[in-house]
Amino acid sequence: MSLRTRKLTIACLQINAHWGTDVLSSIRHADALLEPFLQAPTAPCSSANRIRSGKKPDILVLPELAFTGYGFPSRTAIAPYLEPTGRGVSTQWAQRTAQGIGCHVIVGYPERPDGSSIVKDEGPIYNSAVVVGPSGTVLYNYRKHFLYEADEKWGASAGQDGFGSLDLKIKNSAQLVSENENEMRIRVVLGLCMDLNPEKFEAPFTKFEFGNFAVTNKADVIVMPMAWLAFGQAESNNEKDVTDVQDIEDEPDWRTVHYWARRLTPVVSQYAQPEQRKTSNTIFVASNRCGIEDGKITYAGSSCVLQFCNDASVQLVATLPKKSEGVLITDVSI
């Protein structure tokens, strides 16, 4: 069976948003980083943020709780930041940005469904991600399935529908190879950060819950907004430890990137079967936040795109460094 090749352009926005800061300020900062996409550049784009002039993504991915920060200590602390399902400031930003760029946008946000109290500890709240189409239409709302201890601190409930899966229509015939189509349909599997880990860190490492879900659902693209902690640097109350982290050379956190790939072992293994269940490549997109929050929590950054190839190899297509904010944009073949 021959390999069908389709081209797709992926972008990740890596930012450093702290809880307790103004969400609208975080949004303005994101707009500034994405400005080359929203208007024709009048000068060459800075290489520091990895934007290449003239490129437009088909899918733009932002981190988990992208504009609010992540380390909320309680439900009371996160209450002012909770957003109604698919209608809050994060969704509104995604709609405006999707229409402005002409792409799909996926962004993490703290969700308060209708009927949940902002002030009282009543009703479920979720760590969620919304998917918005190029027209600004809300296509999907995903609720994190495996909770991290930090989610439990502010009272998040686990999403009860399992991991996410949806089909996206990409309208860009110029990017199709060996196909005479005006539109291609891709299967996206969606998770949030801890979803990639063993459940509660109690399940066997080799259970690979999320990786197996991606294979079962025949993912073309695996998308994961994250607030992933730096490898071995989860939390520290020692001021010197924070200084040491800041002094590390700003390159990707390679141990973290390697761990992400290991957690998707079933995606690699499917290509090593005597009779392959899938002949096209599978793409993994991790959009992580960066920086230090509360002076003690260090994030891994290292937003990246990996390509799991039909020859059972794994290729690092592109990555951002550990500490710096910026935009990663790259072409992939699926």
mmCIF file of C-alpha atoms in Angstrom:
data_model
loop_
_atom_site.group_PDB
_atom_site.id
_atom_site.type_symbol
_atom_site.label_atom_id
_atom_site.label_comp_id
_atom_site.label_asym_id
_atom_site.label_seq_id
_atom_site.Cartn_x
_atom_site.Cartn_y
_atom_site.Cartn_z
ATOM 1 C CA MET A 1 0.000 0.000 0.000
ATOM 2 C CA SER A 2 1.617 3.283 -1.100
ATOM 3 C CA LEU A 3 2.111 6.223 1.202
ATOM 4 C CA ARG A 4 -0.270 9.097 0.594
ATOM 5 C CA THR A 5 1.469 12.372 1.366
ATOM 6 C CA ARG A 6 -0.362 15.515 2.403
ATOM 7 C CA LYS A 7 1.231 18.764 3.513
ATOM 8 C CA LEU A 8 0.126 20.634 6.613
ATOM 9 C CA THR A 9 1.488 23.763 8.298
ATOM 10 C CA ILE A 10 1.530 23.737 12.105
ATOM 11 C CA ALA A 11 2.198 26.637 14.485
ATOM 12 C CA CYS A 12 2.711 26.725 18.266
ATOM 13 C CA LEU A 13 2.671 29.854 20.420
ATOM 14 C CA GLN A 14 4.894 29.462 23.495
ATOM 15 C CA ILE A 15 4.166 32.123 26.123
ATOM 16 C CA ASN A 16 4.751 32.828 29.803
ATOM 17 C CA ALA A 17 1.477 33.794 31.494
ATOM 18 C CA HIS A 18 1.358 33.985 35.315
ATOM 19 C CA TRP A 19 -1.745 33.415 37.374
ATOM 20 C CA GLY A 20 -2.882 36.588 39.082
ATOM 21 C CA THR A 21 -2.011 38.799 36.107
ATOM 22 C CA ASP A 22 -4.423 40.550 33.772
ATOM 23 C CA VAL A 23 -5.740 38.117 31.155
ATOM 24 C CA LEU A 24 -6.256 40.924 28.650
ATOM 25 C CA SER A 25 -2.592 41.830 29.049
ATOM 26 C CA SER A 26 -1.650 38.234 28.230
ATOM 27 C CA ILE A 27 -3.902 38.376 25.182
ATOM 28 C CA ARG A 28 -2.303 41.597 23.954
ATOM 29 C CA HIS A 29 1.099 39.972 24.384
ATOM 30 C CA ALA A 30 -0.006 36.947 22.339
ATOM 31 C CA ASP A 31 -1.275 39.281 19.622
ATOM 32 C CA ALA A 32 2.108 41.005 19.509
ATOM 33 C CA LEU A 33 3.891 37.684 19.043
ATOM 34 C CA LEU A 34 1.462 36.691 16.282
ATOM 35 C CA GLU A 35 1.426 40.075 14.552
ATOM 36 C CA PRO A 36 3.408 38.857 11.505
ATOM 37 C CA PHE A 37 0.490 36.540 10.705
ATOM 38 C CA LEU A 38 -2.189 39.188 11.140
ATOM 39 C CA GLN A 39 -0.727 41.772 8.774
ATOM 40 C CA ALA A 40 1.854 41.891 6.021
ATOM 41 C CA PRO A 41 5.296 42.449 7.585
ATOM 42 C CA THR A 42 7.051 45.689 6.630
ATOM 43 C CA ALA A 43 10.460 44.341 7.605
ATOM 44 C CA PRO A 44 12.090 40.921 7.870
ATOM 45 C CA CYS A 45 10.677 38.919 10.775
ATOM 46 C CA SER A 46 12.858 38.322 13.798
ATOM 47 C CA SER A 47 14.518 34.920 13.816
ATOM 48 C CA ALA A 48 14.180 34.917 17.610
ATOM 49 C CA ASN A 49 10.520 33.979 17.472
ATOM 50 C CA ARG A 50 10.892 31.408 14.674
ATOM 51 C CA ILE A 51 8.392 33.121 12.367
ATOM 52 C CA ARG A 52 9.168 32.827 8.666
ATOM 53 C CA SER A 53 7.785 35.574 6.472
ATOM 54 C CA GLY A 54 4.937 34.485 4.241
ATOM 55 C CA LYS A 55 3.985 31.376 6.194
ATOM 56 C CA LYS A 56 0.420 30.850 7.346
ATOM 57 C CA PRO A 57 -0.530 27.936 9.592
ATOM 58 C CA ASP A 58 -3.385 25.544 9.039
ATOM 59 C CA ILE A 59 -3.500 24.851 12.789
ATOM 60 C CA LEU A 60 -2.318 27.158 15.599
ATOM 61 C CA VAL A 61 -1.935 25.632 19.070
ATOM 62 C CA LEU A 62 -1.549 27.495 22.372
ATOM 63 C CA PRO A 63 -0.667 26.102 25.818
ATOM 64 C CA GLU A 64 -2.879 24.776 28.581
ATOM 65 C CA LEU A 65 -4.613 27.636 30.472
ATOM 66 C CA ALA A 66 -2.827 29.820 27.957
ATOM 67 C CA PHE A 67 -3.775 33.307 29.153
ATOM 68 C CA THR A 68 -4.454 32.773 32.856
ATOM 69 C CA GLY A 69 -1.347 31.006 34.110
ATOM 70 C CA TYR A 70 -1.516 27.579 35.673
ATOM 71 C CA GLY A 71 -0.499 27.358 39.347
ATOM 72 C CA PHE A 72 -3.721 28.451 41.050
ATOM 73 C CA PRO A 73 -3.708 27.422 44.729
ATOM 74 C CA SER A 74 -7.494 27.187 45.228
ATOM 75 C CA ARG A 75 -10.925 27.469 43.650
ATOM 76 C CA THR A 76 -11.217 30.929 45.162
ATOM 77 C CA ALA A 77 -8.017 31.987 43.366
ATOM 78 C CA ILE A 78 -9.135 30.733 39.956
ATOM 79 C CA ALA A 79 -12.767 31.873 40.293
ATOM 80 C CA PRO A 80 -12.283 35.300 38.619
ATOM 81 C CA TYR A 81 -10.636 33.600 35.626
ATOM 82 C CA LEU A 82 -13.247 30.922 34.938
ATOM 83 C CA GLU A 83 -14.901 31.243 31.525
ATOM 84 C CA PRO A 84 -18.272 29.979 30.292
ATOM 85 C CA THR A 85 -18.060 26.985 27.989
ATOM 86 C CA GLY A 86 -16.882 28.101 24.553
ATOM 87 C CA ARG A 87 -17.914 31.728 25.138
ATOM 88 C CA GLY A 88 -15.251 33.357 27.309
ATOM 89 C CA VAL A 89 -12.376 35.700 26.513
ATOM 90 C CA SER A 90 -10.084 32.843 25.425
ATOM 91 C CA THR A 91 -12.672 31.550 22.957
ATOM 92 C CA GLN A 92 -13.377 35.056 21.702
ATOM 93 C CA TRP A 93 -9.662 35.565 21.126
ATOM 94 C CA ALA A 94 -9.454 32.223 19.295
ATOM 95 C CA GLN A 95 -12.387 33.204 17.070
ATOM 96 C CA ARG A 96 -10.885 36.555 16.185
ATOM 97 C CA THR A 97 -7.450 35.046 15.562
ATOM 98 C CA ALA A 98 -8.794 32.136 13.515
ATOM 99 C CA GLN A 99 -10.664 34.535 11.268
ATOM 100 C CA GLY A 100 -7.710 36.925 11.042
ATOM 101 C CA ILE A 101 -5.196 34.246 10.050
ATOM 102 C CA GLY A 102 -7.579 31.868 8.306
ATOM 103 C CA CYS A 103 -6.674 28.783 10.350
ATOM 104 C CA HIS A 104 -7.885 26.462 13.097
ATOM 105 C CA VAL A 105 -6.997 27.613 16.631
ATOM 106 C CA ILE A 106 -6.747 25.443 19.749
ATOM 107 C CA VAL A 107 -6.324 27.170 23.116
ATOM 108 C CA GLY A 108 -6.506 26.038 26.738
ATOM 109 C CA TYR A 109 -8.738 27.812 29.270
ATOM 110 C CA PRO A 110 -10.413 27.285 32.686
ATOM 111 C CA GLU A 111 -14.040 26.325 32.058
ATOM 112 C CA ARG A 112 -17.123 27.048 34.150
ATOM 113 C CA PRO A 113 -20.173 25.355 32.624
ATOM 114 C CA ASP A 114 -23.561 26.996 32.957
ATOM 115 C CA GLY A 115 -24.912 26.284 36.432
ATOM 116 C CA SER A 116 -21.538 26.165 38.182
ATOM 117 C CA SER A 117 -21.102 28.872 40.792
ATOM 118 C CA ILE A 118 -18.199 31.286 40.446
ATOM 119 C CA VAL A 119 -18.118 32.209 44.123
ATOM 120 C CA LYS A 120 -19.424 29.110 45.892
ATOM 121 C CA ASP A 121 -17.847 25.685 45.628
ATOM 122 C CA GLU A 122 -20.806 24.469 43.630
ATOM 123 C CA GLY A 123 -20.820 22.614 40.334
ATOM 124 C CA PRO A 124 -17.938 21.212 38.320
ATOM 125 C CA ILE A 125 -15.215 23.301 36.735
ATOM 126 C CA TYR A 126 -12.725 22.015 34.177
ATOM 127 C CA ASN A 127 -9.287 22.430 32.682
ATOM 128 C CA SER A 128 -10.354 22.654 29.031
ATOM 129 C CA ALA A 129 -9.337 23.438 25.484
ATOM 130 C CA VAL A 130 -11.508 24.891 22.746
ATOM 131 C CA VAL A 131 -11.115 24.239 19.020
ATOM 132 C CA VAL A 132 -12.201 27.037 16.674
ATOM 133 C CA GLY A 133 -12.420 26.826 12.883
ATOM 134 C CA PRO A 134 -11.204 29.427 10.339
ATOM 135 C CA SER A 135 -14.687 30.956 10.148
ATOM 136 C CA GLY A 136 -14.709 31.519 13.920
ATOM 137 C CA THR A 137 -17.074 28.632 14.618
ATOM 138 C CA VAL A 138 -16.515 26.705 17.844
ATOM 139 C CA LEU A 139 -15.986 23.107 16.696
ATOM 140 C CA TYR A 140 -15.158 21.250 19.894
ATOM 141 C CA ASN A 141 -14.648 21.689 23.629
ATOM 142 C CA TYR A 142 -12.323 19.222 25.345
ATOM 143 C CA ARG A 143 -12.079 18.644 29.111
ATOM 144 C CA LYS A 144 -8.861 17.253 30.561
ATOM 145 C CA HIS A 145 -9.318 13.577 31.378
ATOM 146 C CA PHE A 146 -6.303 12.794 33.611
ATOM 147 C CA LEU A 147 -5.851 15.449 36.294
ATOM 148 C CA TYR A 148 -2.514 16.564 37.705
ATOM 149 C CA GLU A 149 -2.266 17.449 41.397
ATOM 150 C CA ALA A 150 -2.157 21.151 40.505
ATOM 151 C CA ASP A 151 -5.561 20.821 38.806
ATOM 152 C CA GLU A 152 -6.992 19.246 41.932
ATOM 153 C CA LYS A 153 -5.744 22.175 44.046
ATOM 154 C CA TRP A 154 -8.181 24.516 42.342
ATOM 155 C CA GLY A 155 -10.998 22.005 42.212
ATOM 156 C CA ALA A 156 -10.977 20.855 38.599
ATOM 157 C CA SER A 157 -13.152 17.886 37.734
ATOM 158 C CA ALA A 158 -11.952 15.226 35.306
ATOM 159 C CA GLY A 159 -13.585 15.192 31.899
ATOM 160 C CA GLN A 160 -15.848 12.162 31.742
ATOM 161 C CA ASP A 161 -15.830 11.674 27.973
ATOM 162 C CA GLY A 162 -12.281 10.328 27.733
ATOM 163 C CA PHE A 163 -9.601 11.783 25.482
ATOM 164 C CA GLY A 164 -10.617 13.965 22.540
ATOM 165 C CA SER A 165 -10.973 13.128 18.856
ATOM 166 C CA LEU A 166 -12.388 15.145 15.964
ATOM 167 C CA ASP A 167 -12.016 15.612 12.222
ATOM 168 C CA LEU A 168 -10.866 18.939 10.802
ATOM 169 C CA LYS A 169 -11.335 20.099 7.228
ATOM 170 C CA ILE A 170 -8.286 21.884 5.849
ATOM 171 C CA LYS A 171 -9.075 24.020 2.829
ATOM 172 C CA ASN A 172 -5.829 24.716 1.022
ATOM 173 C CA SER A 173 -5.428 22.847 -2.226
ATOM 174 C CA ALA A 174 -1.968 24.347 -2.769
ATOM 175 C CA GLN A 175 -0.677 22.230 0.085
ATOM 176 C CA LEU A 176 -1.988 18.920 -1.221
ATOM 177 C CA VAL A 177 0.502 16.572 -2.801
ATOM 178 C CA SER A 178 -0.598 13.786 -5.152
ATOM 179 C CA GLU A 179 -4.264 14.648 -4.482
ATOM 180 C CA ASN A 180 -6.685 16.601 -6.621
ATOM 181 C CA GLU A 181 -8.817 17.876 -3.806
ATOM 182 C CA ASN A 182 -9.828 21.332 -2.660
ATOM 183 C CA GLU A 183 -10.135 20.130 0.892
ATOM 184 C CA MET A 184 -8.512 17.483 3.039
ATOM 185 C CA ARG A 185 -9.906 15.936 6.192
ATOM 186 C CA ILE A 186 -7.563 15.064 9.051
ATOM 187 C CA ARG A 187 -8.222 13.178 12.268
ATOM 188 C CA VAL A 188 -7.028 15.128 15.325
ATOM 189 C CA VAL A 189 -6.607 13.481 18.716
ATOM 190 C CA LEU A 190 -6.583 16.015 21.550
ATOM 191 C CA GLY A 191 -5.295 15.854 25.111
ATOM 192 C CA LEU A 192 -4.029 18.227 27.786
ATOM 193 C CA CYS A 193 -0.623 17.786 29.419
ATOM 194 C CA MET A 194 -1.173 15.164 32.163
ATOM 195 C CA ASP A 195 -3.276 13.151 29.711
ATOM 196 C CA LEU A 196 0.026 11.973 28.242
ATOM 197 C CA ASN A 197 1.169 10.473 31.573
ATOM 198 C CA PRO A 198 0.072 7.246 33.269
ATOM 199 C CA GLU A 199 -3.201 7.883 35.078
ATOM 200 C CA LYS A 200 -2.472 9.418 38.502
ATOM 201 C CA PHE A 201 1.121 8.204 38.014
ATOM 202 C CA GLU A 202 -0.233 4.918 39.373
ATOM 203 C CA ALA A 203 -0.996 3.027 36.168
ATOM 204 C CA PRO A 204 1.845 0.972 34.638
ATOM 205 C CA PHE A 205 4.101 3.080 32.415
ATOM 206 C CA THR A 206 3.539 0.651 29.554
ATOM 207 C CA LYS A 207 -0.237 0.987 29.642
ATOM 208 C CA PHE A 208 0.185 4.019 27.349
ATOM 209 C CA GLU A 209 -3.448 5.111 27.698
ATOM 210 C CA PHE A 210 -3.235 8.210 25.512
ATOM 211 C CA GLY A 211 -0.879 6.687 22.955
ATOM 212 C CA ASN A 212 -3.154 3.689 22.494
ATOM 213 C CA PHE A 213 -6.153 5.997 22.150
ATOM 214 C CA ALA A 214 -4.345 7.860 19.361
ATOM 215 C CA VAL A 215 -3.679 4.602 17.512
ATOM 216 C CA THR A 216 -7.201 3.243 17.991
ATOM 217 C CA ASN A 217 -8.650 6.496 16.670
ATOM 218 C CA LYS A 218 -6.255 6.578 13.692
ATOM 219 C CA ALA A 219 -4.842 9.999 14.520
ATOM 220 C CA ASP A 220 -3.235 12.024 11.752
ATOM 221 C CA VAL A 221 -2.287 14.791 14.176
ATOM 222 C CA ILE A 222 -1.984 14.540 17.966
ATOM 223 C CA VAL A 223 -2.395 17.959 19.612
ATOM 224 C CA MET A 224 -1.474 18.625 23.213
ATOM 225 C CA PRO A 225 -1.646 22.070 24.883
ATOM 226 C CA MET A 226 0.594 21.885 27.966
ATOM 227 C CA ALA A 227 1.807 23.488 31.171
ATOM 228 C CA TRP A 228 4.528 20.865 31.558
ATOM 229 C CA LEU A 229 7.095 21.297 34.315
ATOM 230 C CA ALA A 230 10.800 21.257 33.557
ATOM 231 C CA PHE A 231 12.455 17.869 33.951
ATOM 232 C CA GLY A 232 13.641 17.520 37.557
ATOM 233 C CA GLN A 233 12.694 21.127 38.304
ATOM 234 C CA ALA A 234 9.066 20.723 39.354
ATOM 235 C CA GLU A 235 9.021 22.966 42.406
ATOM 236 C CA SER A 236 11.569 24.536 44.698
ATOM 237 C CA ASN A 237 11.339 26.916 47.592
ATOM 238 C CA ASN A 238 15.074 27.493 47.406
ATOM 239 C CA GLU A 239 15.851 30.828 45.768
ATOM 240 C CA LYS A 240 19.233 29.555 44.584
ATOM 241 C CA ASP A 241 17.544 26.710 42.687
ATOM 242 C CA VAL A 242 15.472 29.221 40.723
ATOM 243 C CA THR A 243 18.567 31.274 39.895
ATOM 244 C CA ASP A 244 20.343 28.155 38.662
ATOM 245 C CA VAL A 245 17.435 27.349 36.366
ATOM 246 C CA GLN A 246 17.533 30.837 34.925
ATOM 247 C CA ASP A 247 21.237 30.441 34.195
ATOM 248 C CA ILE A 248 20.802 27.264 32.134
ATOM 249 C CA GLU A 249 21.585 27.753 28.462
ATOM 250 C CA ASP A 250 18.353 28.393 26.599
ATOM 251 C CA GLU A 251 18.033 25.252 24.568
ATOM 252 C CA PRO A 252 15.174 22.742 24.491
ATOM 253 C CA ASP A 253 14.648 20.532 27.519
ATOM 254 C CA TRP A 254 15.695 17.422 25.627
ATOM 255 C CA ARG A 255 14.824 14.997 28.408
ATOM 256 C CA THR A 256 11.259 16.267 28.354
ATOM 257 C CA VAL A 257 10.973 16.024 24.560
ATOM 258 C CA HIS A 258 12.353 12.478 24.712
ATOM 259 C CA TYR A 259 9.836 11.562 27.428
ATOM 260 C CA TRP A 260 6.941 12.854 25.313
ATOM 261 C CA ALA A 261 8.073 10.636 22.449
ATOM 262 C CA ARG A 262 8.370 7.606 24.747
ATOM 263 C CA ARG A 263 4.838 8.109 25.992
ATOM 264 C CA LEU A 264 3.669 7.703 22.387
ATOM 265 C CA THR A 265 5.373 4.339 21.913
ATOM 266 C CA PRO A 266 2.168 2.738 20.535
ATOM 267 C CA VAL A 267 2.197 5.288 17.701
ATOM 268 C CA VAL A 268 5.656 4.064 16.697
ATOM 269 C CA SER A 269 4.801 0.415 17.251
ATOM 270 C CA GLN A 270 1.845 0.489 14.864
ATOM 271 C CA TYR A 271 4.279 0.977 11.983
ATOM 272 C CA ALA A 272 6.337 -2.044 12.987
ATOM 273 C CA GLN A 273 3.474 -4.501 12.662
ATOM 274 C CA PRO A 274 3.769 -7.216 9.988
ATOM 275 C CA GLU A 275 0.645 -5.752 8.404
ATOM 276 C CA GLN A 276 0.584 -2.022 8.977
ATOM 277 C CA ARG A 277 -2.652 -0.570 10.241
ATOM 278 C CA LYS A 278 -1.624 2.882 9.042
ATOM 279 C CA THR A 279 0.554 3.917 6.112
ATOM 280 C CA SER A 280 0.652 7.698 6.527
ATOM 281 C CA ASN A 281 2.748 9.626 9.024
ATOM 282 C CA THR A 282 1.438 10.765 12.412
ATOM 283 C CA ILE A 283 2.272 14.224 13.766
ATOM 284 C CA PHE A 284 2.587 15.164 17.443
ATOM 285 C CA VAL A 285 2.227 18.843 18.404
ATOM 286 C CA ALA A 286 3.146 19.975 21.925
ATOM 287 C CA SER A 287 2.482 23.629 22.738
ATOM 288 C CA ASN A 288 3.950 24.249 26.180
ATOM 289 C CA ARG A 289 4.301 27.342 28.333
ATOM 290 C CA CYS A 290 7.651 28.582 29.560
ATOM 291 C CA GLY A 291 9.072 30.615 32.442
ATOM 292 C CA ILE A 292 8.910 30.484 36.232
ATOM 293 C CA GLU A 293 5.659 30.912 38.154
ATOM 294 C CA ASP A 294 5.379 31.944 41.804
ATOM 295 C CA GLY A 295 9.167 32.035 41.948
ATOM 296 C CA LYS A 296 9.291 28.272 42.385
ATOM 297 C CA ILE A 297 7.592 26.432 39.498
ATOM 298 C CA THR A 298 9.692 26.104 36.358
ATOM 299 C CA TYR A 299 8.106 25.134 33.052
ATOM 300 C CA ALA A 300 9.832 23.153 30.344
ATOM 301 C CA GLY A 301 8.934 25.221 27.273
ATOM 302 C CA SER A 302 10.382 23.197 24.373
ATOM 303 C CA SER A 303 7.182 23.333 22.318
ATOM 304 C CA CYS A 304 7.800 20.966 19.447
ATOM 305 C CA VAL A 305 6.535 19.051 16.455
ATOM 306 C CA LEU A 306 7.459 15.370 16.111
ATOM 307 C CA GLN A 307 6.806 13.206 13.079
ATOM 308 C CA PHE A 308 6.166 9.490 13.571
ATOM 309 C CA CYS A 309 7.035 8.008 10.201
ATOM 310 C CA ASN A 310 5.694 4.953 8.411
ATOM 311 C CA ASP A 311 9.153 3.357 8.596
ATOM 312 C CA ALA A 312 8.786 3.264 12.428
ATOM 313 C CA SER A 313 11.211 6.153 12.957
ATOM 314 C CA VAL A 314 10.613 9.342 14.925
ATOM 315 C CA GLN A 315 11.812 12.698 13.603
ATOM 316 C CA LEU A 316 12.074 15.989 15.464
ATOM 317 C CA VAL A 317 10.679 18.439 12.926
ATOM 318 C CA ALA A 318 11.086 21.633 14.970
ATOM 319 C CA THR A 319 11.302 22.854 18.553
ATOM 320 C CA LEU A 320 11.478 26.038 20.586
ATOM 321 C CA PRO A 321 13.919 26.520 23.475
ATOM 322 C CA LYS A 322 13.143 26.037 27.144
ATOM 323 C CA LYS A 323 12.953 29.603 28.422
ATOM 324 C CA SER A 324 12.047 31.903 25.538
ATOM 325 C CA GLU A 325 8.632 32.872 24.298
ATOM 326 C CA GLY A 326 8.010 32.692 20.589
ATOM 327 C CA VAL A 327 6.202 31.169 17.651
ATOM 328 C CA LEU A 328 7.166 27.892 16.026
ATOM 329 C CA ILE A 329 5.843 27.304 12.520
ATOM 330 C CA THR A 330 6.734 24.367 10.329
ATOM 331 C CA ASP A 331 5.487 22.189 7.481
ATOM 332 C CA VAL A 332 4.820 18.495 8.019
ATOM 333 C CA SER A 333 3.795 15.570 5.820
ATOM 334 C CA ILE A 334 0.957 13.306 6.873
#
